[in-house]
Tab-separated table of C-alpha atoms in Angstrom:
chain	number	residue	atom	x	y	z
A	46	MET	CA	-0.037	0.083	0.105
A	47	ASP	CA	1.018	3.530	-0.826
A	48	HIS	CA	1.308	5.212	2.577
A	49	ARG	CA	2.414	8.446	0.995
A	50	PRO	CA	-0.009	11.710	1.681
A	51	HIS	CA	-2.035	13.125	-1.012
A	52	GLY	CA	-1.379	16.734	-1.115
A	53	ALA	CA	-2.122	19.882	-3.045
A	54	ARG	CA	1.468	20.747	-3.282
A	55	LEU	CA	1.977	17.319	-5.225
A	56	LEU	CA	-1.318	18.025	-7.237
A	57	ALA	CA	-0.415	21.420	-8.297
A	58	ARG	CA	3.262	22.264	-8.042
A	59	HIS	CA	3.647	19.763	-10.916
A	60	PRO	CA	1.583	21.622	-13.482
A	61	ALA	CA	1.720	19.825	-16.796
A	62	ARG	CA	3.935	21.662	-19.556
A	63	HIS	CA	3.441	19.299	-22.610
A	64	PRO	CA	0.403	17.854	-24.256
A	65	GLY	CA	0.804	14.303	-22.976
A	66	SER	CA	1.835	15.046	-19.216
A	67	THR	CA	-0.540	17.789	-19.408
A	68	ARG	CA	-3.607	15.528	-19.659
A	69	ARG	CA	-1.924	13.234	-16.851
A	70	ARG	CA	-1.648	16.173	-14.560
A	71	ALA	CA	-4.745	18.047	-15.312
A	72	GLY	CA	-6.629	14.892	-15.219
A	73	ARG	CA	-5.593	14.650	-11.382
A	74	ALA	CA	-6.460	18.095	-11.051
A	75	ARG	CA	-9.986	17.334	-12.524
A	76	ARG	CA	-10.420	14.354	-10.268
A	77	ALA	CA	-9.476	16.335	-7.225
A	78	ARG	CA	-12.866	18.475	-7.445
A	79	ARG	CA	-15.305	15.456	-7.373
A	80	PRO	CA	-17.223	14.939	-4.132
A	81	GLY	CA	-15.489	12.130	-2.099
A	82	ARG	CA	-12.244	12.827	-3.615
A	83	PRO	CA	-9.646	13.488	-1.058
A	84	LEU	CA	-8.361	16.892	-1.687
A	85	ARG	CA	-11.398	18.650	-2.077
A	86	ASP	CA	-13.261	19.809	1.097
A	87	VAL	CA	-16.990	18.882	0.092
A	88	GLU	CA	-18.351	20.515	3.858
A	89	HIS	CA	-16.407	23.955	3.732
A	90	GLY	CA	-15.192	24.470	0.122
A	91	GLY	CA	-11.449	24.580	-1.009
A	92	TRP	CA	-8.871	22.208	-0.753
A	93	TYR	CA	-7.014	20.426	1.917
A	94	GLY	CA	-3.207	20.631	1.936
A	95	THR	CA	-2.656	17.122	2.802
A	96	VAL	CA	-4.745	13.819	2.951
A	97	LEU	CA	-3.291	10.676	4.525
A	98	PRO	CA	-4.822	7.050	3.341
A	99	ASP	CA	-6.695	6.908	6.356
A	100	GLY	CA	-8.659	9.831	5.207
A	101	THR	CA	-7.112	12.417	7.941
A	102	HIS	CA	-5.978	15.771	6.613
A	103	SER	CA	-3.974	18.595	7.587
A	104	GLU	CA	-5.665	21.546	9.309
A	105	GLY	CA	-6.189	24.963	7.532
A	106	LYS	CA	-6.436	26.403	4.066
A	107	GLU	CA	-3.662	28.112	2.484
A	108	ALA	CA	-3.442	30.697	-0.272
A	109	TYR	CA	-0.245	29.199	-1.456
A	110	GLN	CA	-1.890	25.393	-2.318
A	111	HIS	CA	-5.317	27.063	-3.729
A	112	ALA	CA	-3.019	29.210	-6.051
A	113	PHE	CA	-1.447	26.031	-7.416
A	114	VAL	CA	-5.022	24.484	-7.708
A	115	VAL	CA	-5.686	27.305	-9.928
A	116	LEU	CA	-2.598	26.891	-11.905
A	117	ALA	CA	-3.708	23.026	-12.467
A	118	ALA	CA	-7.031	23.794	-13.418
A	119	THR	CA	-5.844	26.064	-16.204
A	120	SER	CA	-3.764	23.366	-17.437
A	121	ALA	CA	-6.908	21.130	-17.395
A	122	VAL	CA	-8.732	23.519	-19.581
A	123	ARG	CA	-5.957	23.883	-21.801
A	124	ALA	CA	-5.768	19.926	-22.469
A	125	GLY	CA	-9.425	20.152	-23.162
A	126	LEU	CA	-10.409	17.689	-20.310
A	127	ASP	CA	-14.165	17.047	-19.331
A	128	GLY	CA	-14.902	18.967	-16.075
A	129	ALA	CA	-11.954	21.259	-16.493
A	130	ARG	CA	-13.669	24.545	-16.800
A	131	GLU	CA	-16.124	23.612	-13.686
A	132	LEU	CA	-12.905	22.895	-11.650
A	133	LEU	CA	-11.269	26.297	-12.658
A	134	ASP	CA	-14.489	27.874	-12.132
A	135	GLU	CA	-14.704	26.796	-8.784
A	136	ALA	CA	-10.916	27.241	-8.036
A	137	THR	CA	-11.166	30.772	-9.046
A	138	ARG	CA	-14.373	31.545	-6.966
A	139	VAL	CA	-12.867	29.949	-4.028
A	140	TYR	CA	-9.769	32.099	-4.262
A	141	LEU	CA	-11.288	35.172	-4.683
A	142	GLU	CA	-13.528	34.885	-1.891
A	143	ARG	CA	-11.536	33.396	0.543
A	144	PHE	CA	-7.956	34.840	-0.249
A	145	TRP	CA	-7.925	37.975	-2.490
A	146	ASP	CA	-8.140	41.189	-0.379
A	147	ASP	CA	-8.913	43.684	-2.927
A	148	ASP	CA	-8.173	46.573	-0.529
A	149	ALA	CA	-4.490	45.669	-0.281
A	150	GLY	CA	-4.197	44.204	-3.468
A	151	LEU	CA	-2.534	41.082	-2.344
A	152	ALA	CA	-3.712	37.718	-0.959
A	153	VAL	CA	-4.070	36.669	2.776
A	154	ASP	CA	-2.297	33.738	3.614
A	155	THR	CA	-4.229	31.044	5.803
A	156	TRP	CA	-7.319	30.315	7.029
A	157	ASP	CA	-8.880	27.631	9.557
A	158	THR	CA	-10.336	24.517	7.897
A	159	ALA	CA	-13.695	25.872	8.115
A	160	PHE	CA	-12.742	29.287	6.465
A	161	THR	CA	-14.197	30.849	9.716
A	162	THR	CA	-10.794	32.380	11.173
A	163	LEU	CA	-7.929	34.210	9.286
A	164	ASP	CA	-4.420	33.708	10.567
A	165	PRO	CA	-2.788	37.056	11.119
A	166	TYR	CA	0.272	36.319	9.132
A	167	ARG	CA	0.895	37.290	5.673
A	168	GLY	CA	3.469	35.863	3.156
A	169	VAL	CA	4.959	36.968	-0.208
A	170	ASN	CA	5.633	33.120	-1.165
A	171	ALA	CA	1.785	32.658	-1.824
A	172	ASN	CA	1.410	35.966	-3.537
A	173	MET	CA	4.482	34.731	-5.778
A	174	HIS	CA	2.577	31.852	-7.002
A	175	SER	CA	-0.798	33.688	-7.073
A	176	VAL	CA	0.947	35.965	-9.778
A	177	GLU	CA	2.146	32.667	-11.414
A	178	ALA	CA	-1.672	31.446	-11.361
A	179	MET	CA	-2.983	34.693	-12.326
A	180	LEU	CA	-0.934	34.839	-15.541
A	181	ALA	CA	-2.392	31.364	-16.639
A	182	ALA	CA	-6.078	32.444	-15.577
A	183	ALA	CA	-5.918	35.722	-17.548
A	184	ASP	CA	-4.646	33.286	-20.783
A	185	VAL	CA	-7.469	30.891	-20.192
A	186	THR	CA	-10.434	32.973	-19.349
A	187	GLY	CA	-9.447	36.142	-21.295
A	188	ASP	CA	-10.403	38.348	-18.400
A	189	PRO	CA	-7.387	40.990	-17.911
A	190	ALA	CA	-8.677	41.641	-14.293
A	191	TRP	CA	-6.474	38.730	-13.494
A	192	LEU	CA	-3.436	40.634	-14.935
A	193	ARG	CA	-4.382	43.779	-12.860
A	194	ARG	CA	-4.543	41.819	-9.853
A	195	ALA	CA	-0.979	40.464	-10.632
A	196	ALA	CA	0.368	43.804	-11.364
A	197	ARG	CA	-0.921	45.072	-7.994
A	198	ILE	CA	1.038	42.182	-6.015
A	199	ALA	CA	4.221	42.600	-8.307
A	200	GLU	CA	3.928	46.453	-7.588
A	201	PHE	CA	3.923	46.082	-3.901
A	202	VAL	CA	6.684	43.364	-3.818
A	203	VAL	CA	9.079	45.668	-6.080
A	204	GLY	CA	8.414	48.551	-3.586
A	205	GLN	CA	9.395	46.420	-0.608
A	206	ALA	CA	12.454	45.022	-2.429
A	207	LYS	CA	13.699	48.218	-3.597
A	208	SER	CA	13.341	49.543	-0.100
A	209	HIS	CA	15.479	46.788	1.172
A	210	ASP	CA	18.394	46.954	-1.398
A	211	TRP	CA	16.518	44.534	-3.531
A	212	ARG	CA	16.151	41.752	-0.966
A	213	ILE	CA	12.518	40.668	-0.543
A	214	PRO	CA	10.869	40.766	2.663
A	215	GLU	CA	8.812	37.551	2.806
A	216	HIS	CA	6.982	37.621	6.171
A	217	PHE	CA	4.514	40.251	7.094
A	218	GLY	CA	1.670	41.136	9.696
A	219	PRO	CA	-1.787	41.691	9.160
A	220	ASP	CA	-0.849	45.237	8.169
A	221	TRP	CA	1.387	44.333	5.703
A	222	VAL	CA	4.422	45.621	7.751
A	223	PRO	CA	7.388	43.381	7.574
A	224	ASP	CA	8.593	41.283	10.121
A	225	LEU	CA	12.309	40.836	9.325
A	226	GLU	CA	13.156	38.884	12.331
A	227	LEU	CA	10.548	36.099	11.912
A	228	ASN	CA	12.282	32.602	12.404
A	229	ARG	CA	15.723	34.006	13.399
A	230	ASP	CA	15.932	30.982	16.049
A	231	ARG	CA	15.051	28.290	13.078
A	232	PRO	CA	16.263	29.914	9.909
A	233	ASP	CA	16.102	26.832	7.913
A	234	ASP	CA	12.324	26.363	8.068
A	235	PRO	CA	11.241	24.884	4.960
A	236	PHE	CA	8.269	27.252	4.284
A	237	LYS	CA	8.954	30.542	6.388
A	238	PRO	CA	12.861	30.960	6.522
A	239	TYR	CA	14.431	33.646	8.088
A	240	GLY	CA	15.768	36.415	6.082
A	241	ALA	CA	16.129	37.016	2.343
A	242	THR	CA	15.264	33.762	0.045
A	243	VAL	CA	17.901	33.985	-2.613
A	244	GLY	CA	15.791	31.467	-4.923
A	245	HIS	CA	12.888	33.696	-4.415
A	246	GLY	CA	14.706	36.917	-5.753
A	247	LEU	CA	15.315	34.906	-8.983
A	248	GLU	CA	11.657	33.505	-9.310
A	249	TRP	CA	10.153	36.975	-8.890
A	250	ALA	CA	12.469	38.564	-11.621
A	251	ARG	CA	11.296	35.808	-14.070
A	252	LEU	CA	7.677	36.498	-13.176
A	253	LEU	CA	8.097	40.137	-13.506
A	254	LEU	CA	9.349	39.499	-16.953
A	255	HIS	CA	6.343	37.407	-17.831
A	256	LEU	CA	3.913	39.700	-16.190
A	257	GLU	CA	5.574	42.806	-18.522
A	258	ALA	CA	5.156	40.828	-21.742
A	259	ALA	CA	1.342	39.738	-20.709
A	260	LEU	CA	0.325	43.336	-19.810
A	261	ASP	CA	1.982	44.583	-22.950
A	262	GLY	CA	0.219	41.847	-24.660
A	263	VAL	CA	-3.300	43.368	-24.074
A	264	GLY	CA	-2.248	47.160	-24.117
A	265	LEU	CA	-1.964	47.300	-20.356
A	266	SER	CA	1.362	48.284	-18.364
A	267	SER	CA	2.164	48.868	-14.687
A	268	SER	CA	3.272	51.433	-12.551
A	269	ALA	CA	6.478	49.806	-11.596
A	270	ASP	CA	9.374	49.402	-14.228
A	271	LEU	CA	9.181	45.535	-14.409
A	272	HIS	CA	11.842	45.114	-16.121
A	273	LEU	CA	14.504	47.433	-14.084
A	274	ALA	CA	12.876	45.886	-11.158
A	275	ALA	CA	13.902	42.138	-12.624
A	276	ALA	CA	17.220	43.037	-13.237
A	277	ALA	CA	17.739	44.597	-9.944
A	278	LEU	CA	16.264	41.442	-8.371
A	279	PHE	CA	18.457	38.968	-10.440
A	280	ASP	CA	21.617	41.111	-9.786
A	281	ARG	CA	21.180	41.275	-6.084
A	282	ALA	CA	20.149	37.449	-5.645
A	283	VAL	CA	23.329	36.544	-7.822
A	284	ALA	CA	25.400	38.920	-5.953
A	285	ASP	CA	24.390	37.677	-2.522
A	286	GLY	CA	23.748	33.856	-3.243
A	287	TRP	CA	26.031	32.499	-6.069
A	288	ASP	CA	29.716	31.425	-4.743
A	289	ALA	CA	29.017	33.464	-1.472
A	290	ASP	CA	30.945	31.110	0.699
A	291	GLY	CA	34.019	30.191	-1.529
A	292	ALA	CA	32.222	26.945	-2.912
A	293	PRO	CA	30.111	26.962	-6.430
A	294	GLY	CA	26.296	27.001	-5.830
A	295	PHE	CA	23.495	29.433	-4.578
A	296	VAL	CA	23.176	29.474	-0.789
A	297	TYR	CA	19.842	29.061	0.351
A	298	THR	CA	19.270	32.338	2.565
A	299	THR	CA	21.180	35.716	3.484
A	300	ASP	CA	20.649	37.956	6.244
A	301	TRP	CA	19.386	41.497	5.480
A	302	GLU	CA	23.042	42.690	4.665
A	303	GLY	CA	23.777	39.725	2.029
A	304	LYS	CA	25.313	37.325	4.616
A	305	PRO	CA	24.762	33.556	4.230
A	306	VAL	CA	22.456	32.258	6.572
A	307	VAL	CA	21.583	28.535	5.457
A	308	ARG	CA	24.218	27.553	3.044
A	309	GLN	CA	22.280	24.337	1.771
A	310	ARG	CA	22.068	24.683	-1.878
A	311	MET	CA	18.516	23.776	-2.977
A	312	HIS	CA	17.983	22.446	-6.359
A	313	TRP	CA	14.924	24.680	-7.168
A	314	VAL	CA	17.338	27.547	-6.566
A	315	VAL	CA	19.512	26.967	-9.528
A	316	ALA	CA	16.537	25.783	-11.587
A	317	GLU	CA	15.167	29.268	-11.020
A	318	ALA	CA	18.505	30.993	-11.865
A	319	VAL	CA	18.728	29.062	-15.285
A	320	ASN	CA	15.052	30.011	-15.881
A	321	THR	CA	15.618	33.766	-15.114
A	322	ALA	CA	18.852	34.105	-16.905
A	323	ALA	CA	16.987	32.652	-20.038
A	324	ALA	CA	13.862	35.324	-19.561
A	325	LEU	CA	16.461	38.262	-18.911
A	326	GLN	CA	18.356	37.115	-22.404
A	327	ALA	CA	15.118	36.875	-24.291
A	328	ARG	CA	14.256	40.248	-23.009
A	329	ALA	CA	17.723	41.708	-23.820
A	330	VAL	CA	17.614	40.579	-27.262
A	331	ARG	CA	13.889	41.824	-27.727
A	332	ALA	CA	15.585	45.216	-26.639
A	333	GLY	CA	18.539	44.755	-28.788
A	334	ASP	CA	20.986	44.904	-25.962
A	335	GLU	CA	23.668	42.358	-27.262
A	336	THR	CA	25.944	43.132	-24.257
A	337	ALA	CA	23.370	42.229	-21.644
A	338	ALA	CA	22.160	39.219	-23.929
A	339	ASP	CA	25.553	37.614	-23.681
A	340	ARG	CA	26.057	37.862	-20.112
A	341	TYR	CA	22.922	36.454	-19.554
A	342	ALA	CA	23.472	33.605	-22.097
A	343	ASP	CA	26.992	33.103	-20.165
A	344	LEU	CA	25.347	32.463	-16.841
A	345	TYR	CA	22.780	30.295	-18.236
A	346	ALA	CA	25.325	27.784	-19.476
A	347	ARG	CA	27.394	28.259	-16.270
A	348	TRP	CA	24.475	27.263	-14.133
A	349	TRP	CA	23.263	24.410	-16.236
A	350	ASP	CA	26.968	23.045	-15.912
A	351	TYR	CA	26.552	23.391	-12.439
A	352	ALA	CA	23.518	21.523	-12.178
A	353	ASP	CA	24.303	18.871	-14.613
A	354	ARG	CA	27.841	18.389	-12.392
A	355	HIS	CA	26.174	18.458	-9.027
A	356	VAL	CA	22.457	18.480	-8.841
A	357	LEU	CA	21.292	16.077	-11.397
A	358	ASP	CA	21.313	12.373	-10.116
A	359	HIS	CA	22.562	10.546	-13.040
A	360	GLU	CA	22.396	7.337	-11.504
A	361	HIS	CA	18.741	7.278	-10.006
A	362	GLY	CA	17.253	10.132	-11.879
A	363	SER	CA	15.561	13.449	-10.835
A	364	TRP	CA	17.597	15.977	-9.172
A	365	PHE	CA	18.996	15.942	-5.636
A	366	HIS	CA	16.464	18.340	-4.042
A	367	GLU	CA	19.452	19.295	-1.504
A	368	LEU	CA	22.937	19.764	-1.261
A	369	ASP	CA	25.287	20.623	1.687
A	370	PRO	CA	27.808	23.558	1.569
A	371	SER	CA	30.381	21.181	-0.100
A	372	ASN	CA	27.865	20.159	-2.745
A	373	ALA	CA	27.296	16.797	-1.587
A	374	PRO	CA	23.692	15.290	-1.620
A	375	ALA	CA	21.822	16.074	1.897
A	376	GLY	CA	18.328	16.286	3.522
A	377	THR	CA	18.434	18.755	6.190
A	378	VAL	CA	15.571	20.996	5.032
A	379	TRP	CA	14.090	19.208	1.861
A	380	PRO	CA	14.784	15.099	2.282
A	381	GLY	CA	13.630	13.144	-0.782
A	382	LYS	CA	12.747	14.328	-4.208
A	383	ALA	CA	9.140	15.220	-3.790
A	384	ASP	CA	9.047	18.242	-6.411
A	385	LEU	CA	9.310	17.942	-10.110
A	386	TYR	CA	7.736	21.452	-10.364
A	387	HIS	CA	11.170	23.635	-10.630
A	388	ALA	CA	13.320	21.018	-12.563
A	389	PHE	CA	10.679	20.347	-15.140
A	390	GLN	CA	10.139	23.977	-15.910
A	391	THR	CA	13.866	24.571	-16.495
A	392	THR	CA	13.574	22.376	-19.516
A	393	LEU	CA	10.868	24.400	-20.760
A	394	VAL	CA	11.237	28.048	-19.993
A	395	PRO	CA	14.140	28.606	-22.008
A	396	ARG	CA	12.222	27.312	-24.980
A	397	LEU	CA	9.105	29.187	-24.762
A	398	PRO	CA	8.266	32.772	-24.892
A	399	LEU	CA	7.885	35.164	-21.871
A	400	ALA	CA	3.934	35.238	-22.822
A	401	PRO	CA	1.466	33.644	-22.862
A	402	SER	CA	1.879	31.555	-19.991
A	403	MET	CA	3.487	27.959	-20.153
A	404	ALA	CA	0.429	25.582	-20.696
A	405	THR	CA	-1.007	27.934	-22.928
A	406	ALA	CA	2.265	28.305	-24.961
A	407	VAL	CA	2.606	24.731	-25.220
A	408	ALA	CA	-0.904	23.901	-26.533
A	409	GLU	CA	-0.221	26.825	-28.952
A	410	GLY	CA	2.554	24.905	-30.574
A	411	LEU	CA	5.090	27.852	-29.392
A	412	LEU	CA	7.639	25.077	-27.799
A	413	ARG	CA	10.812	25.268	-29.451
A	414	PRO	CA	12.875	22.274	-30.196
């Protein structure tokens, strides 16, 4: 018997990116909405984060997980699966009703299971993946309101990052004032680590470029210079994170002065570095900036070489999820190989345009060889 938990992260953090796997992954997304399926809460609405084989489930409902359900549902629609549109309608309704705070222009983070009590914590991670889901939802629904919501989130994050020397505060109170000291006593928390998360600086940089392209495609714009912000976030993350302790690889987190805190190397960070270098190169080519394009191409190649040498598991497959500071496989923060999302995207992002979003681009035949 398989005793592994079913989880919204497993459901939706591996959204399909090519036609065959789109049908497999989106099929799971579609089945998750049926009454009686383990992830869907038929009593209170929304989706559980984790459900064990005995039927027990994790407590609480998180924006992070619900953003990924929206993302998975958009892939299901693009795959043309029965029930996909209904799943997307339900997922977007729950997201907007429970998690989107229109006054703040940001998503709240966590409710109790019954959606009666809202946790005072506010987080940028859930908002980052909300932007990703919103880009996909805009492409699938044709509703530009999703892009306007994504732009509001992005503008807030850009402002916060600029105020902190382009390091992104991750944790906030209910009034959206940053809590820069959260988890100083347990800095390697897997979901709320202390300090600046290098990989999120890289990931946000890429998402800003996707958002810029998506807005431009429908004649909209942002009040922030998204390209300038993307370049600044990228440069800060690389300066702080790459080879920061004398060994190749990106450290996981730094303090607010850029000093490494958690020195483990996570597979998803180098994956995002590769993706963002490719996105910035594409943006530079479009702008006719050959010098910048060459720089990003060199970094792209360097980080792929690093991943091939240290991170890819050539014996057993997939990517080692965590390396210690000497680049030996480890499991202090992320044991096992639960996440395909980042590694799989790294095989696709460099071969796709900045817009539309990935599943839509693949469905439209835009994936380059």
